[in-house]
Amino acid sequence: MKHWRILGILMLGVILTGCSTSHETDTTSDSQGVMTKNQDLTLTTTHPITSLDTDKLSQFGRLNNTIEGLYSAMGDSDTELALAKKVKINASRTTYTFTLWKDSYWSNGDLITASDFVFAWQRALQPRTKAPNADLFDGIKNARQILNGKLPASQLGVSAPDKFTLVVHLDHPMAELPQRLAFPLFGPQNEKFAKKMGKRYGTKPQYQVYAGPFMVSSHKFSIQHWHMVPNPHYWDRKHVYLRQIDVRMYPSQRAAWNAYEDGTLDEIRLVNKTNLKSFEKSADYTARPYSKMVNLVYRQRGHATNTHLMRQKLARLAISHAINRQVLTQASYGSTSLPAKGIVPAGLSRGVRGTSDFAAAQPEQKTLSFLPKTAQAEWLAALKATHQKGVTLTLGYSDLGSGEKVAKVLKQQLIETLPGLSITLKPRREGLNRDYAPVTADMTVVTQRAQYADPLAMLDLFTSDNAANFGHWSNETYDDLIDQASNAPSFNSQRWQTLLKAEGVLMQEQGATPLIQPASTYLINPKLNGVVYNTVGTQSNFKSAYFVH
């Protein structure tokens, strides 16, 4: 290979304590002298693999490791060029011209070309496809009109003037574009192969090809047990050390635990939060804070009496002030997770000089304070405005993970504090596109993720026309502020202040009520090195992972 791309980021001193993530160190040595002969990694998953088509996935999970795009996300929430050799940006910062490497290949040996990116991006926006995260294309020329059905996907501002040149035109400058393009949805798709497969494309391993370091094997494939093996044509194949990644669903948490104890499983998530203390000093313990938030959203579209109440700003503020987030977090997710400071997760983004975390700078944190007396007064005023003395609200929640725990504690806190309130719990069955399930309850607990490392990734979810704005809250001032930040040419202090002002509006209105920033706790085989953990996008990158003696 003639690339002088990343030579592999290897974790040579893995520190697994508290909420800290592992430290990566650049090295020119692959430490192959300390590697074991057995380089097979076994992982567990809680969801069956229902498709290998990236346009049908709301989350990519382990499949992240089969995808690579123009940029790759790094462990420090930064990005670096991957399939692109270089990029040229025009003076107005509205045209990006990428030059691709000439020796990057699909797992079937086909050359990866610029037209594969054009095909992939247009396909994601087509009405018959419309990928769950298609809103991330907003800002690329004509994407919004395409999403609104006013233009065909072929009008998207992306072109391939030759095999190795990709030109991206924007509606306006987008300072966060590299962070967005590191998200797996922006990876290429093999146009020739996809058209040949037709409706079979992505339904089974033999009907998909891969640009990333790994590929899904067709050997003994099932939706509950599957394997990833090295992509033989990957550009940096010599720095992929694992022989196989075995991914399986276990019938129960006990079965997974038994497998971890006997050494046949290399990573297990600690779901039971009551005994975490006993693991925290163990060499194989780690906690990973992700850039996602557990939020409470309110149904604000329709003519029902309860919907009218949910449209009352005072009602939403009352609910927020009635929540003791410290108690809620501890009782549901445990001590490693964080009570929300705002809608933007802590650690997602820092100021221009790197001194201020956005979440800590959020100007309206008082709206998230536990203030029972204030909550009662606000609630009674909201009831009076809607001519009610009492009300029964439905509270929706996920039937997976900690969803039920959050809902039960939340119900208890709200009915104890707010007079005349009754709550009926309404479990929501999770599916493939669980992040985009319709809101059918008066209030719904949802988990929402930042798909790239910038405050805009979370704040944009609550604009009036975003598909992830489940409760349909709408505010013109907020939309205007997000538009201003979206148009900013660079990460400057003015953009930072605009984003802070936007979050202030969202929190003043409680258009959505942030509850918890979850951190997942794991036991991991301490002999596993070289994994890059990101808080967004490809969360666990196993490209250069390896086992040591």
XYZ file of C-alpha atoms in Angstrom:
549
model
C 0.000 0.000 0.000
C 1.216 3.464 -0.858
C -0.936 5.317 1.637
C 0.753 7.149 4.438
C -2.435 7.249 6.417
C -2.855 6.486 10.072
C -0.480 3.696 11.071
C -2.775 2.441 13.747
C -3.726 3.965 17.067
C -2.831 1.574 19.786
C -3.688 1.813 23.438
C -0.521 0.742 25.177
C -1.530 1.716 28.669
C -5.226 1.083 29.101
C -6.624 2.860 32.127
C -10.015 1.569 33.163
C -11.108 3.591 36.152
C -14.196 5.609 36.981
C -15.805 7.417 34.020
C -12.570 8.047 32.182
C -12.168 6.667 28.713
C -9.026 4.901 27.594
C -5.990 6.908 26.514
C -4.731 6.311 23.014
C -1.090 6.791 22.056
C 0.302 7.220 18.530
C 3.023 4.703 17.929
C 5.046 3.369 15.030
C 5.315 -0.014 16.731
C 2.510 -2.546 16.505
C 3.709 -4.321 19.660
C 3.371 -7.592 17.766
C 5.929 -9.164 20.061
C 3.414 -9.121 22.928
C 0.417 -10.325 20.947
C -1.199 -13.647 21.693
C -1.740 -16.245 18.985
C -5.476 -16.204 19.589
C -6.788 -12.959 18.118
C -10.523 -13.800 18.248
C -12.762 -11.257 19.957
C -16.223 -12.206 21.244
C -18.802 -9.499 21.900
C -22.441 -9.421 22.864
C -25.291 -7.365 21.443
C -28.801 -6.686 22.729
C -30.338 -6.262 19.278
C -30.636 -8.715 16.381
C -29.010 -7.697 13.133
C -32.030 -7.006 10.938
C -30.286 -5.432 7.950
C -26.829 -4.831 6.484
C -28.139 -1.874 4.493
C -26.783 1.296 6.122
C -29.804 3.272 4.918
C -32.136 1.123 7.022
C -30.318 1.522 10.332
C -30.974 4.207 12.951
C -27.947 2.941 14.882
C -24.988 1.064 13.494
C -23.748 -0.785 16.568
C -20.982 -3.260 15.813
C -21.484 -2.707 12.064
C -19.625 0.601 12.455
C -16.462 -1.426 11.978
C -17.470 -2.460 8.447
C -17.930 1.143 7.272
C -15.445 3.862 6.420
C -16.011 7.243 4.800
C -14.204 10.445 3.901
C -13.345 11.050 7.572
C -12.874 8.826 10.609
C -13.806 9.822 14.161
C -10.934 9.791 16.630
C -11.024 9.054 20.345
C -10.751 12.749 21.244
C -13.938 13.640 19.292
C -11.789 15.019 16.475
C -11.708 13.711 12.907
C -9.092 12.802 10.342
C -9.226 12.052 6.638
C -9.779 8.373 5.830
C -10.816 7.399 2.282
C -10.052 10.987 1.237
C -6.389 11.819 0.634
C -6.904 15.587 0.836
C -9.620 18.240 0.761
C -9.679 21.729 -0.766
C -12.194 24.290 0.516
C -13.156 27.410 -1.437
C -12.928 30.933 0.017
C -16.633 31.110 0.936
C -16.369 27.660 2.553
C -19.341 26.371 0.584
C -17.521 23.935 -1.717
C -15.391 21.020 -0.532
C -13.365 19.168 -3.145
C -12.123 15.799 -1.911
C -9.372 13.836 -3.617
C -9.753 10.123 -2.891
C -6.948 7.606 -2.540
C -6.493 5.601 -5.719
C -5.861 2.274 -3.989
C -8.921 1.852 -1.760
C -11.026 -1.212 -2.501
C -14.331 -2.793 -1.573
C -14.273 -6.177 0.131
C -15.041 -7.813 -3.248
C -12.012 -6.154 -4.847
C -13.866 -3.362 -6.657
C -12.211 0.053 -6.617
C -13.854 2.627 -4.314
C -14.646 5.671 -6.451
C -16.226 9.086 -6.001
C -19.392 7.937 -7.755
C -19.920 5.436 -4.923
C -20.294 8.394 -2.551
C -22.669 10.201 -4.906
C -24.796 7.067 -5.224
C -24.842 6.477 -1.452
C -25.812 10.011 -0.489
C -28.526 10.328 -3.119
C -29.910 6.916 -2.219
C -30.159 7.862 1.477
C -32.411 10.795 0.546
C -34.657 9.068 -1.977
C -38.305 8.851 -0.837
C -38.347 5.052 -1.124
C -35.244 4.879 1.100
C -35.157 7.984 3.341
C -32.615 6.759 5.871
C -33.556 7.316 9.548
C -30.731 9.844 9.987
C -31.306 11.581 6.646
C -31.685 14.969 8.371
C -27.897 14.954 8.801
C -27.637 15.859 5.102
C -29.375 19.184 5.790
C -27.009 21.978 4.746
C -25.641 20.141 1.721
C -27.052 21.934 -1.318
C -30.733 21.101 -1.944
C -30.891 18.454 0.820
C -33.681 20.233 2.694
C -35.800 20.579 -0.456
C -35.209 16.903 -1.208
C -36.193 15.907 2.340
C -39.363 17.988 1.976
C -40.235 16.267 -1.294
C -39.742 19.381 -3.450
C -36.723 18.148 -5.442
C -35.489 14.730 -6.601
C -32.479 13.222 -4.817
C -30.467 13.573 -8.026
C -30.356 17.334 -7.332
C -28.264 16.892 -4.169
C -25.157 19.087 -4.246
C -22.627 16.296 -4.708
C -20.838 15.255 -7.887
C -17.977 13.107 -9.161
C -16.201 14.875 -12.048
C -13.794 11.954 -12.232
C -13.115 8.634 -10.473
C -11.199 10.094 -7.571
C -12.665 13.583 -7.166
C -15.759 14.237 -5.074
C -17.223 17.755 -4.980
C -19.654 18.727 -2.225
C -21.620 21.984 -2.522
C -23.237 23.474 0.588
C -26.203 25.826 0.988
C -24.110 27.735 3.499
C -20.833 27.318 5.428
C -20.923 24.410 7.896
C -18.141 24.531 10.466
C -19.123 21.078 11.710
C -19.071 19.359 8.282
C -16.023 17.104 8.959
C -17.659 15.874 12.182
C -20.865 15.086 10.300
C -19.077 13.293 7.480
C -17.431 10.915 9.964
C -20.901 9.486 10.724
C -21.352 6.053 9.038
C -24.342 7.160 6.945
C -21.951 9.296 4.850
C -19.847 6.285 3.840
C -19.881 5.106 0.210
C -22.009 2.332 -1.237
C -20.911 0.208 -4.167
C -23.290 1.368 -6.897
C -22.512 -1.433 -9.335
C -22.948 -4.107 -6.672
C -26.122 -2.570 -5.198
C -27.828 -2.377 -8.583
C -26.830 -5.943 -9.374
C -28.314 -7.207 -6.084
C -31.552 -5.224 -6.393
C -34.003 -6.002 -3.583
C -31.572 -8.517 -2.090
C -29.028 -5.757 -1.377
C -28.007 -5.779 2.286
C -30.382 -8.568 3.301
C -27.602 -11.128 3.848
C -23.788 -10.947 4.071
C -23.349 -12.270 0.536
C -25.509 -9.408 -0.715
C -23.352 -6.628 0.744
C -19.787 -5.353 0.343
C -17.741 -3.283 2.778
C -15.271 -0.384 2.751
C -14.192 -0.664 6.398
C -11.566 -2.816 8.130
C -14.025 -5.676 8.710
C -16.743 -7.452 6.738
C -19.659 -9.603 7.868
C -19.020 -13.266 7.132
C -21.700 -15.414 5.518
C -20.417 -18.419 7.495
C -23.026 -19.541 10.051
C -24.795 -16.182 9.815
C -27.992 -15.556 11.749
C -29.656 -12.391 13.005
C -28.679 -13.345 16.568
C -25.154 -14.671 15.960
C -22.799 -13.350 13.339
C -19.113 -12.825 12.631
C -16.933 -10.027 11.317
C -13.655 -10.950 9.669
C -10.926 -8.702 8.234
C -11.706 -7.123 4.884
C -8.992 -8.661 2.646
C -8.913 -5.593 0.389
C -8.947 -2.917 3.118
C -6.312 -0.236 2.432
C -4.661 -0.673 5.849
C -5.145 -4.427 6.175
C -1.681 -4.923 7.683
C -2.747 -2.987 10.779
C -5.892 -5.071 11.361
C -4.836 -7.738 13.862
C -8.011 -9.499 14.978
C -8.762 -12.721 13.124
C -12.461 -12.570 13.892
C -15.071 -10.636 15.863
C -17.806 -12.964 17.036
C -21.050 -11.079 17.885
C -23.971 -12.843 19.524
C -27.163 -12.268 21.437
C -27.305 -14.267 24.658
C -30.670 -15.607 25.862
C -30.286 -13.844 29.198
C -27.983 -11.592 31.186
C -27.086 -14.606 33.318
C -25.983 -16.559 30.232
C -23.808 -13.645 29.117
C -22.346 -13.330 32.602
C -21.469 -17.027 32.673
C -19.767 -16.678 29.285
C -17.688 -13.743 30.524
C -16.675 -15.618 33.671
C -15.520 -18.675 31.740
C -13.561 -16.547 29.259
C -15.678 -17.119 26.145
C -16.973 -13.526 26.130
C -14.564 -10.558 26.169
C -16.905 -7.725 27.116
C -20.092 -7.547 29.149
C -22.237 -4.587 30.072
C -23.099 -4.306 33.751
C -26.869 -3.913 33.716
C -27.485 -4.450 37.437
C -26.571 -1.110 39.016
C -26.862 -2.221 42.633
C -23.477 -3.922 42.918
C -21.228 -1.673 40.803
C -19.078 -0.746 43.805
C -17.768 -4.288 43.979
C -16.363 -3.979 40.432
C -15.022 -0.431 40.381
C -11.480 -1.356 41.469
C -11.288 -4.364 39.169
C -8.752 -4.260 36.311
C -11.449 -5.149 33.796
C -13.954 -2.469 34.853
C -14.653 0.660 32.787
C -17.410 3.226 32.445
C -18.028 4.929 29.109
C -20.002 8.178 29.027
C -21.677 8.506 25.643
C -22.863 11.657 23.914
C -26.522 10.908 24.395
C -29.279 12.155 26.668
C -32.358 10.617 28.224
C -35.019 13.268 27.625
C -38.690 13.744 28.377
C -40.610 14.979 25.338
C -44.176 16.272 25.324
C -46.869 15.610 22.728
C -47.765 19.081 21.507
C -49.616 18.295 18.289
C -53.359 17.586 18.270
C -56.527 18.861 19.913
C -56.866 16.652 22.990
C -57.191 18.317 26.404
C -53.950 16.750 27.603
C -52.132 17.975 24.505
C -53.384 21.482 25.245
C -51.895 21.145 28.734
C -48.566 19.918 27.337
C -48.425 23.045 25.178
C -48.437 25.167 28.335
C -44.919 26.402 29.103
C -45.755 26.505 32.837
C -46.812 22.838 32.793
C -43.505 21.788 31.266
C -41.509 23.966 33.660
C -43.469 22.504 36.579
C -42.612 18.983 35.484
C -38.921 19.880 35.153
C -38.849 21.542 38.596
C -40.597 18.519 40.143
C -37.797 16.141 39.117
C -34.921 15.334 41.465
C -32.451 14.342 38.763
C -29.789 13.189 41.208
C -32.180 10.654 42.748
C -33.614 9.700 39.350
C -30.151 9.066 37.888
C -28.902 7.066 40.855
C -32.046 4.913 41.003
C -32.111 4.098 37.275
C -28.673 4.321 35.657
C -26.407 4.369 38.708
C -23.631 6.548 40.072
C -21.499 6.567 36.916
C -24.175 8.438 34.938
C -24.736 12.184 35.196
C -27.836 14.244 36.012
C -28.539 16.435 32.989
C -27.179 19.973 32.944
C -28.920 20.717 29.681
C -29.864 19.114 26.384
C -26.215 18.977 25.200
C -24.197 16.158 26.828
C -21.214 17.027 29.024
C -17.917 16.469 27.232
C -19.349 16.740 23.716
C -17.761 20.086 22.905
C -15.473 22.683 24.433
C -15.004 26.391 23.738
C -12.684 27.857 21.128
C -9.786 27.879 23.569
C -10.734 24.514 25.008
C -11.453 25.910 28.462
C -15.227 25.640 28.820
C -17.446 22.603 28.407
C -20.661 23.552 26.614
C -22.919 21.728 29.063
C -21.352 23.520 32.041
C -21.794 26.893 30.298
C -25.524 26.326 29.593
C -27.147 29.560 30.833
C -30.526 28.274 32.064
C -29.530 25.454 34.414
C -31.971 26.760 37.020
C -34.807 25.377 34.880
C -33.495 21.901 35.756
C -33.277 22.521 39.507
C -35.413 20.484 41.904
C -37.788 23.174 43.236
C -40.949 21.473 44.586
C -42.760 24.633 45.733
C -42.053 26.425 42.471
C -43.223 23.335 40.585
C -46.517 23.236 42.490
C -47.265 26.894 41.802
C -46.455 26.528 38.103
C -48.556 23.367 37.837
C -51.623 24.887 39.479
C -51.361 27.889 37.156
C -51.147 25.603 34.116
C -54.197 23.598 35.267
C -56.141 26.808 35.790
C -55.243 28.034 32.304
C -56.666 24.818 30.833
C -59.719 24.825 33.162
C -58.753 21.602 34.954
C -58.462 20.624 38.606
C -56.845 17.280 37.960
C -55.482 15.292 35.025
C -54.279 11.810 34.111
C -51.297 11.795 31.762
C -49.769 8.854 29.934
C -45.999 8.360 30.241
C -44.345 6.359 27.474
C -41.028 4.561 27.869
C -38.806 1.990 26.197
C -39.237 -1.633 27.213
C -35.461 -2.177 27.025
C -32.566 -1.314 29.343
C -33.276 1.173 32.099
C -36.392 2.601 30.456
C -38.869 1.093 32.892
C -36.798 2.132 35.937
C -36.659 5.726 34.700
C -40.406 5.798 34.054
C -41.360 4.359 37.460
C -39.138 6.729 39.454
C -40.226 9.667 37.306
C -43.895 8.809 37.852
C -43.378 8.645 41.604
C -41.589 11.992 41.748
C -44.164 13.805 39.619
C -47.317 12.563 41.345
C -45.797 13.239 44.785
C -45.036 16.847 43.905
C -47.689 18.000 41.429
C -51.247 18.274 42.863
C -54.074 16.646 40.937
C -51.759 14.608 38.699
C -52.159 10.915 37.945
C -49.897 9.031 35.534
C -50.498 5.865 33.531
C -47.348 4.113 32.306
C -47.283 3.112 28.657
C -44.413 0.809 27.600
C -43.183 1.229 24.038
C -41.903 -1.805 22.228
C -38.485 -1.183 20.712
C -37.746 -1.956 17.078
C -35.107 -1.425 14.413
C -35.671 2.324 14.185
C -36.294 2.780 17.893
C -34.974 6.355 17.900
C -37.737 7.328 15.494
C -40.742 5.615 17.070
C -43.788 7.927 17.039
C -44.746 9.614 20.293
C -48.173 8.251 21.268
C -48.163 9.213 24.960
C -48.640 12.641 26.545
C -45.043 12.454 27.796
C -42.399 10.069 26.504
C -38.956 9.148 27.806
C -36.615 8.957 24.796
C -32.884 8.547 24.340
C -31.455 10.992 21.819
C -27.899 10.919 20.521
C -25.406 13.416 19.170
C -24.299 11.893 15.884
C -21.256 14.150 15.612
C -19.031 16.077 18.021
C -20.654 19.516 18.141
C -23.489 21.087 20.222
C -25.434 21.577 16.997
C -25.770 17.794 16.736
C -28.162 17.812 19.718
C -29.686 21.270 19.381
C -30.685 20.759 15.749
C -32.910 17.835 16.809
C -35.429 20.296 18.256
C -35.889 22.589 15.276
C -39.418 22.713 13.885
C -38.762 20.586 10.794
C -36.451 17.922 12.257
C -37.803 14.371 12.162
C -36.303 13.719 15.625
C -38.400 16.514 17.165
C -40.841 13.886 18.396
C -43.101 16.178 20.426
C -43.329 18.810 17.642
C -42.299 21.708 19.859
C -41.773 24.782 17.703
C -40.180 28.159 18.401
C -39.225 30.707 15.713
C -36.521 32.360 17.807
C -34.907 28.990 18.452
C -35.058 28.036 14.763
C -33.436 31.349 13.790
C -30.591 30.881 16.265
C -29.918 27.351 15.010
C -29.916 28.682 11.434
C -27.329 31.295 12.427
C -25.081 28.676 14.035
C -25.548 26.353 11.055
C -24.372 29.124 8.714
C -21.232 29.930 10.689
C -18.036 29.470 8.630
C -15.892 28.416 11.575
C -15.873 27.429 15.254
C -15.661 30.993 16.548
C -16.845 32.601 19.775
C -19.880 34.150 18.095
C -21.108 30.721 16.965
C -20.510 29.382 20.496
C -22.587 32.180 22.034
C -25.354 31.682 19.476
C -25.576 28.002 20.354
C -25.638 28.820 24.083
C -28.427 31.317 23.480
C -30.374 28.672 21.540
C -30.062 26.165 24.363
C -31.199 28.901 26.732
C -34.417 29.326 24.728
C -35.030 25.566 24.676
C -34.517 25.322 28.432
C -36.626 28.412 29.233
C -39.454 26.846 27.258
C -38.683 23.244 28.270
C -39.459 22.245 24.695
C -37.920 18.975 25.849
C -36.855 18.189 29.406
C -33.376 16.638 29.763
C -33.106 14.040 32.529
C -29.930 11.942 32.461
C -26.660 11.580 30.566
C -26.113 7.817 30.717
C -22.750 6.151 31.109
C -22.567 2.458 30.319
C -20.435 0.319 32.599
C -18.569 -2.729 31.333
C -16.204 -5.489 32.251
C -13.646 -5.913 29.462
C -10.931 -8.504 28.998
C -7.893 -6.563 30.320
C -5.690 -8.250 27.692
C -7.555 -6.435 24.910
C -5.632 -3.387 23.661
C -5.829 -0.979 20.740
C -9.557 -0.192 20.826
C -10.468 3.435 20.094
C -13.550 4.491 22.049
C -15.464 7.484 20.692
C -18.391 9.230 22.344
C -20.109 9.726 18.970
C -20.383 7.889 15.649
C -18.261 4.739 15.617
C -18.305 4.224 19.372
C -16.006 1.188 19.491
C -13.424 1.056 16.709
C -11.721 -2.350 16.659
C -9.583 -1.715 13.588
C -6.261 -1.919 15.452
C -7.407 -3.965 18.433
C -5.283 -6.894 19.616
C -4.802 -9.206 22.587
C -1.585 -9.297 24.599
C -0.154 -12.062 26.774
